[in-house]
Amino acid sequence: MGQTLAEKVWASHVVHRAEGEPDLLYIDLHLVHEVTSPQAFEGLRAAGRPVRRPDLTVATEDHNVPTTLGPITDPVSRTQLEALKRNCAEFGIVHHERGKLGQGIVHVIGPELGLTQPGMTIVCGDSHTSTHGAFGALAFGIGTSEVEHVLATQTLPLRPFRTMAITVEGELPPGVSPKDIILAVINRIGTGGGQGYVLEYRGSAIEALSMEGRMTICNMSIEAGARAGMVAPDETTFAYLKDRPHAPQGADWDAALEWWRSLRTDPDASFDAEVVIDAAELTPYVTWGTNPGQSVPLGEAVPDPASFGDEDARQAAERALEYMDLRPGTSMREIAVDTVFLGSCTNGRIEDLRTAAEVLRGRRVADGLRMLVVPGSHAVRLQAEAEGLDQVFTEAGAEWRLAGCSMCLGMNPDQLSPQERCASTSNRNFEGRQGARSRTHLVSPAVAAATALRGTLSSPADLSEPAPREVSAR
Amino acid sequence: MMTPFTAHTGVGVPLRRSNVDTDQIIPAHFLKRVSREGFEEGLFSRWREDPTFVLNQPGYAGGSVLVTGPDFGTGSSREHAVWALMQYGFRVVVSARFGDIFRGNSGKQGLLTAEVAQPDVELILKHLENNPGAEVTVDLTERTVVAGDIHAAFQVDDYTRWRLLNGLDDISLTLRHADEIDRFESGRPAFTPRVTAATGEPGT
Ligand code: SF4
């Protein structure tokens, strides 16, 4: 019987297998950032162990960096960034610092540098490592002890995952984005639905997506409970990788291509579970609650908790509505937001910025509303500036920031105030995620931009009037 | 080496919530430390602002067995969640379902995640709510949770159980296979990326 993509990658990385034990899997690439690594390095030092393969390890600064110029004022953040720098120097690891080309959110720089390639095993002490699965790599988040384990051994003991096919067939309607696909998937299978599985996204709608779009989808696999999401590598993948700094060259490229092409799920392979979604029926999705599964199409209303059959779901919905300060029956389009955040490892890539800029071009954000645009990496920032997108954002009244995780999580200076409401292109709407008692609605970049203009949750289709040709100064 | 875990008896703390994600267990701003200590302060810190929250009730003081709703520990990979629970004094979490990464992290630190069927969790929750300060006994050899008259079986995979019972740490276990790792490395294709100081910075 044939094998799935995930099974092929797994099988090609088994170092040791024994009855009753987890498989010992080789790790091709280990991405490191400042938050989940200091205690791992501390552990190595205490045990007198070296890093086995510094050349398969790359570090960047993202979670704690301010996205404005100037020194890092928070002493604790500074300590953590300094610790990373020191640890990398001590153990011989390449480290991408703030303000340097190559720095950015860990899941944005891996693909950008061509480090993320099909068939690889990739780990990072961050749950959104699933992003890299867009290239047909088996990529997943690990905890700090596992970070230490990989640093010391370049392997991880792991139990095989089950496989789930998420098949999205058909053509996406205009204005519907990859973010809407994944929000719809999570809505359908629930935040625990993917637990224990590797998800493989397939079907014509997925094949039609750019690498950026595939990354957005794989990124949020963890929000469905799955540790990894994958897309089979194809011509789109190869074209993206060609000539990236770390992509194979010459004869190596040909050898790599041959292996990459062999990775696709065999026609006679079977999945442990399958979900089928009709792309033509999708519309923009927005969340109303405090987990990414609590969402509705933008055209609908805040649901009534009483409409949930399941007792747990009903209680969760009641608590979420109280936290979010929303009434059942309120049309989603009437919900006014204070802030719009465009960025994160979900939607902070160049394509996301282009999409939003197209909507904002020649228009102004609503009075009193704050919009933050934060590129996912320094390279994305430079590319956007080369295309003049920064101008579009600033002329629309948005703030153009330096690369980092920014307002995706309440850790660096970019945070919401208590009760502040935000339309965010990030991946988590948990209580307090963007700052204590803050309220988050997850949206796509196009919806984020339209929302910024109208002040209430909106899609570009709601912008009936064409953009005025000249922008009057505020 | 970790401390071996065979059985544990301690005050049970009922946390009647489902989907407790790691952002609730320990909010992000507590993650900035670079050492492994002091994370108990951050445990459920937003909920602890509420004086009626279970950890603030004197009846449950010194609790070491957390009993909670399904899907505990979903969300981010932060191991700080496990440190926070352990440094606060918890040795066991009882739930019908755990987030995958959280469960893995717990096993490595010696925090037992006991997977108990939801109807039994419900019985234990009620028992603890009605009898603050009641003890719960968790026996890893027998895989049982006992609270008052309630006897429940729990699931934990054999390998994690064996490691917990013996207090074995993963890195030493893996390093027994160093020869196999060497062999695997010598067979890796030449085209897989390597990052050294010379190749690290992309051309500017
Ligand atoms: S952007 Fe958000 S989700 Fe992504 S790595 Fe940073 S904090 Fe995590």
PDB file of N, CA and C in Angstrom, chain A residues 4 14 33 131 142 163 199 259 263 282 344-345 386 390 417 442 463:
ATOM      1  N   THR A   4       1.417   8.233   2.567  1.00  0.00           N
ATOM      2  CA  THR A   4       1.093   9.658   2.457  1.00  0.00           C
ATOM      3  C   THR A   4       2.391  10.456   2.536  1.00  0.00           C
ATOM      4  N   VAL A  14      13.840   8.228  10.316  1.00  0.00           N
ATOM      5  CA  VAL A  14      13.922   7.387  11.517  1.00  0.00           C
ATOM      6  C   VAL A  14      15.370   6.955  11.753  1.00  0.00           C
ATOM      7  N   HIS A  33      14.336  30.921  18.897  1.00  0.00           N
ATOM      8  CA  HIS A  33      14.097  32.338  19.197  1.00  0.00           C
ATOM      9  C   HIS A  33      14.292  32.572  20.695  1.00  0.00           C
ATOM     10  N   THR A 131       3.700  26.169  10.133  1.00  0.00           N
ATOM     11  CA  THR A 131       3.764  27.007   8.923  1.00  0.00           C
ATOM     12  C   THR A 131       4.616  26.376   7.821  1.00  0.00           C
ATOM     13  N   ILE A 142       7.746  22.548  19.466  1.00  0.00           N
ATOM     14  CA  ILE A 142       8.214  21.714  20.576  1.00  0.00           C
ATOM     15  C   ILE A 142       8.371  22.585  21.814  1.00  0.00           C
ATOM     16  N   THR A 163      -2.975  10.485  10.208  1.00  0.00           N
ATOM     17  CA  THR A 163      -3.036  11.428   9.085  1.00  0.00           C
ATOM     18  C   THR A 163      -4.482  11.807   8.781  1.00  0.00           C
ATOM     19  N   LEU A 199      -2.234  17.158   9.409  1.00  0.00           N
ATOM     20  CA  LEU A 199      -3.226  17.481   8.392  1.00  0.00           C
ATOM     21  C   LEU A 199      -2.524  17.627   7.045  1.00  0.00           C
ATOM     22  N   TRP A 259      13.968  14.088  -5.516  1.00  0.00           N
ATOM     23  CA  TRP A 259      13.473  13.600  -4.215  1.00  0.00           C
ATOM     24  C   TRP A 259      12.170  14.308  -3.838  1.00  0.00           C
ATOM     25  N   LEU A 263       7.734  12.896  -3.175  1.00  0.00           N
ATOM     26  CA  LEU A 263       7.138  12.960  -1.837  1.00  0.00           C
ATOM     27  C   LEU A 263       5.614  12.961  -1.813  1.00  0.00           C
ATOM     28  N   LEU A 282     -17.340  29.089   0.384  1.00  0.00           N
ATOM     29  CA  LEU A 282     -16.697  29.856   1.454  1.00  0.00           C
ATOM     30  C   LEU A 282     -16.933  31.353   1.284  1.00  0.00           C
ATOM     31  N   SER A 344       2.006  39.389  11.755  1.00  0.00           N
ATOM     32  CA  SER A 344       2.177  38.062  12.374  1.00  0.00           C
ATOM     33  C   SER A 344       2.666  37.027  11.378  1.00  0.00           C
ATOM     34  N   CYS A 345       3.011  35.849  11.921  1.00  0.00           N
ATOM     35  CA  CYS A 345       3.490  34.775  11.052  1.00  0.00           C
ATOM     36  C   CYS A 345       2.357  34.166  10.231  1.00  0.00           C
ATOM     37  N   ALA A 386      10.184  48.835  -1.393  1.00  0.00           N
ATOM     38  CA  ALA A 386      10.584  48.918  -2.792  1.00  0.00           C
ATOM     39  C   ALA A 386       9.348  49.035  -3.700  1.00  0.00           C
ATOM     40  N   ASP A 390       4.619  50.957   1.743  1.00  0.00           N
ATOM     41  CA  ASP A 390       4.703  51.728   2.990  1.00  0.00           C
ATOM     42  C   ASP A 390       4.023  53.085   2.834  1.00  0.00           C
ATOM     43  N   SER A 417      -5.013  47.901  25.155  1.00  0.00           N
ATOM     44  CA  SER A 417      -5.397  48.225  26.527  1.00  0.00           C
ATOM     45  C   SER A 417      -6.573  47.325  26.908  1.00  0.00           C
ATOM     46  N   LEU A 442     -10.312  37.599  14.856  1.00  0.00           N
ATOM     47  CA  LEU A 442      -9.388  37.157  13.805  1.00  0.00           C
ATOM     48  C   LEU A 442     -10.018  37.374  12.438  1.00  0.00           C
ATOM     49  N   LEU A 463     -17.149  48.297   0.605  1.00  0.00           N
ATOM     50  CA  LEU A 463     -16.675  49.631   0.241  1.00  0.00           C
ATOM     51  C   LEU A 463     -17.301  49.983  -1.095  1.00  0.00           C
TER      52      LEU A 463
END
